[in-house]
Amino acid sequence: MSHKKAVSIGLIFGLFVSLLSLGLGCFTRRANADSTEARPYFTEPAISPDRSEIAFSSGGDIWTAPASGGEARLLISHPATESRPLYSPDGKRLAFISTRTGGGDIYVLTLATGELKRITYDDGLDQLDAWSRDGKWLYFSSTSRDISVMNDLLRVGAEGGTPMQVSADRYANEFFSAPSPDGNTIAFTARGISSGQWWRKGHSHIDESEVWLRHSDSAGSYERITEGGAKEMWPMWKADGRTIFYVSDRSGAQNIWTKPLSGSARQVTKFKDGRVLWPNISYDGRSIVFEHDFGIWLLDTDSGQAKQVSITRRGAPAGPGVEHLTFTNQIQEAALAPDGKKVAFVVHGEVFAASAKDGGDAARITHTEAPELEVAWSPDSRKLVYVSTRSGSANIYLYDFTSNSETRLTSTESSDALPVFAPDGKSIAFERSGRELRVFDVESKQERLLATGYLGRPPLNASRPFAWSPDSRWLAYITLGNKSFRNIQVVAAAGGESRQISFLANSFSDSVSWSPDGTYILFDTNQRTEDGQIARVDLIEHTPKFREDQFRDLFKEESPRPPNRRAPAENPREAVPEAPRVNDQSADQKKSAGKPVEIVFEDIRRRLSELPVGIDANSQSISPDGKWLVMIASAAGQSNLYVYSLDELSRERPVARQLTSTPGLKRDAQFSPDSKEVYYLEQGRISVVSLEARNPRPLAVSAEMDVDFNSEKIQAFQQAWSYLRDGFFDEKFNGVDWKAVRAEYAPLIAGAATPDEMRRLLSLMVGELNASHLGVNAPFGGNQPSTGRLGLRFDRDEYEKNGCLRMSEVIPLSPAAVEKIKVGEYLLAVDGTGITARTNLDELLDHKIGKRTVVTIAASADGANKREAIVRPVNLATEKGLLYRAWVEERRAYVLKASGGRLGYVHIPDMSAASLSQLYVDLDAENQACDGVVVDVRNNTGGFVNAYALDVLSRKHYLTMTVRGLPAAPARPMLGQRALEAPTILVTNQHSLSDAEDFSEGYRSMKLGKVVGEPTAGWIIYTSNVQLIDGSGFRLPFVRITTAAGEDMELHPRPVDVPVQRPIGESYTGRDIQLDTAVAELLKVVGRETKTRAAGQR
């Protein structure tokens, strides 16, 4: 391309940017004219003490309506989400949850005056459960004091104060508490995860829960009052304190049940379908209100008659409406133009373009309600192709900057994805439905099928799963083959048979690149938990290049130059300038095409090699000059850019050089045309880094648009529904009519007033499938942890009676433990603010994470001999981690003592790579020296490393190695392989889920030992997280798991050999009955093996 031509294109683009910025900046996402009629959603009702009024949540606000039905009035309105209203016993106050200050804090509103008081200051959700009958206390459940995601029961003064634990059975889930009318007993729900996935419809083992009582006697005894084997929750007391109502699915559908404490349970409501959610009983016990089928129902507890309360809203929720937003980050993908002067990117589902040199205000390219994605440039840098779902399915569109016009290229009800121009600009390759590789001819507007295979369906496809050859005559693509191994195939662009060119037994690959000279192909490849590699396939036999040849080339005769066909001007001043080319594309095409690409398929399997990059490479791209490879690789938990030399004539030894050293997630790395810089995305921002200077700089771009939530929520709904339609692991949707579900939820989504309400309804929608690994989450980067943690727990009686914080537990290695703060001492002040009965310690530690904090400590409440300690509070995740490790050490000591020093112990909290590494640490010399080891996967939340953990336990001793003068040792560990080579026993429970169940199945099928405890969750599908147009996270389970015998593991818990159920409250007794049983069973085995070995030695 001539310099003059490049300048003219730059001017055209600059003018185009200006015109779009002026003329198209006012476009707004508008709701469809034919959108479904909206239906409001009413949830979490509460009935007033006199039973005349109902408070409920709708549109993220609190409303009140007559209990007999009628017009609802707006009571509490805020842009944040307000939920779970509960009347005080005297009817003068209303407690509720609000996200206005975090993840969900408790507030109290005085109804007569409008005074609003914040009660809790935690980072996470404080799930409001009930008032005490005297109005002094608010009961709630929270995961902030226990390990992992387990809830404890707490209460806090209705006028304020520090929350205290009411029931805190360690590493057990306790939630939905209800104090008895006399205040002496707490009814609550225990076991299962229905506290988090209350929205799931249908029965599953992991959601089975029970109603328990905790008595306030001296022993703090626990009592189970429901049978188990069903989802039973939300206990509610009748006024006499002798009868409890609760929700149960024991009859097959959720209904209200009742049970005298000393009698049998009885079903009250008679629903055959639907969900009964968030019930609340009047203080006299005569009425219960609850949510059913998205509306509010009222139950007369005496007659057992339930009826829907007809409610209409009067007032406007404080929803987001239309917002004018300016995006400087949150960019989802970016593409640098081949001329290096422009960059296109996608933000919030729209395509923008800006200067690649200066950034600045971006021109908006698309103006649709539906999301656009997967943007790519034409070789002449004048056109963009991208995917849009505006027609109801994913199709490919082209935007021409020269004419400022858009053209739809494909029209299919299937899903098209990943359009990429051929280097000659004549064709566009793309995927269809994850099974077809197709080519669209730009001139004829016709498309043709090139190849079929398992290419990966959006949104779970690879980032760059195919690549054009530089002569535009071939396509290389990643496909899934035997045993789910991913390898590379090539196919001629003109059509013909596909040929496989790599044959690796690896399961993961994300990108493929064709070298600029056409002689080889690179792709990333790896197995999970192993470092990613870059594989090279030479398409012809590779002839090495030598620097010595460069010197010898200096002595070769130069070829004579072709004669100048233009006669020189007699007078140079009269020379006629060369006429500018109207279109120089053909010249560029010839340059890029070069000689035709040659592929020698014979022995191509032997021409694969792995580049010695020495890092965990995740994706790769080759520079235009063919001399460099840029990789995104992971090290020390961070993703960064590295370059590796592909130049055989370079004097430097090829080694991966790090270009960036920042913690943000990176993607879309691509070279500038001169191969001197790399453009990439990091944390939603475009950055540029020079290969020479290695000093990244931001490319500051700004994209403006109006976002209409009422339109966007429809698109998010369509995305979520379609993702499951196309990708859910069971094509029969577990027997659910998925189209009917869409029709049922469309009016509700249309009526959603806030993003939180939309996500709540999407959760209910996916809950219809009665499947695991589903869910919807708010966009990442919202409320960040701010409340500091000291690693302390306090004596509830001392605080509630005297207003003094007396330490009842100091978590080992916590900030308090490091400063030698001990159990029994008193916390008097934080940074000079004294502790009283109305002081909330969480408030005092707000925004103190990692900061110097002075705490005042004394041996007695009167402050005698007080001292100051300087601590550095940690965040919640750190404190939870310390609490977990303390629990593990206690279990390890417990097993060692119970077995008389013969057995070791390990616990695996999840099946992540980090937990696998911790397993290697925990199977230390002391555990290895034991006769056997108890392997505990209770409460294991899954992951993917079950096979690696099983390897450690299943490997058998077969060789002994002896170094002269040293004791003999097993060969495996001496050769560097992890192996226990000792008898084991496995402990599981209801919360052993997902990959922990794969582990349990493998342990049983390989007959490694007995399994003790409770059956696992029956919650196992492999899933992935995708993103909706508004940034919401959406889980998409897409891989079915079956046993070797073909049994579906979803909804089928893994059984145990020795059933033992752990009673709630056991941690207070110092016992662990499941470990006791495991120890006894394993001692039988090691006793037999000891006798066998002794007999063999004789």
CSV table of N, CA and C in Angstrom, one decimal, residues 17 442 564 742 863 875 948 1042:
chain,number,residue,atom,x,y,z
A,17,VAL,N,-15.4,8.8,11.8
A,17,VAL,CA,-15.6,8.9,13.2
A,17,VAL,C,-16.3,10.1,13.6
A,442,VAL,N,-17.5,-13.4,-0.9
A,442,VAL,CA,-17.9,-12.0,-0.8
A,442,VAL,C,-18.5,-11.5,-2.1
A,564,ASN,N,13.9,-0.4,-17.3
A,564,ASN,CA,12.9,0.6,-16.9
A,564,ASN,C,12.0,0.8,-18.2
A,742,ARG,N,-40.2,-20.7,28.4
A,742,ARG,CA,-40.0,-19.3,27.9
A,742,ARG,C,-41.2,-18.5,27.8
A,863,GLY,N,-11.2,-3.5,82.6
A,863,GLY,CA,-10.0,-2.8,81.9
A,863,GLY,C,-8.7,-2.8,82.7
A,875,ASN,N,-9.1,-9.9,55.2
A,875,ASN,CA,-10.5,-10.0,54.6
A,875,ASN,C,-11.2,-11.3,55.0
A,948,TYR,N,-6.4,-37.1,39.4
A,948,TYR,CA,-5.0,-37.0,39.9
A,948,TYR,C,-4.9,-37.4,41.4
A,1042,THR,N,-21.5,-40.1,33.5
A,1042,THR,CA,-22.0,-41.4,33.8
A,1042,THR,C,-20.9,-42.3,34.3
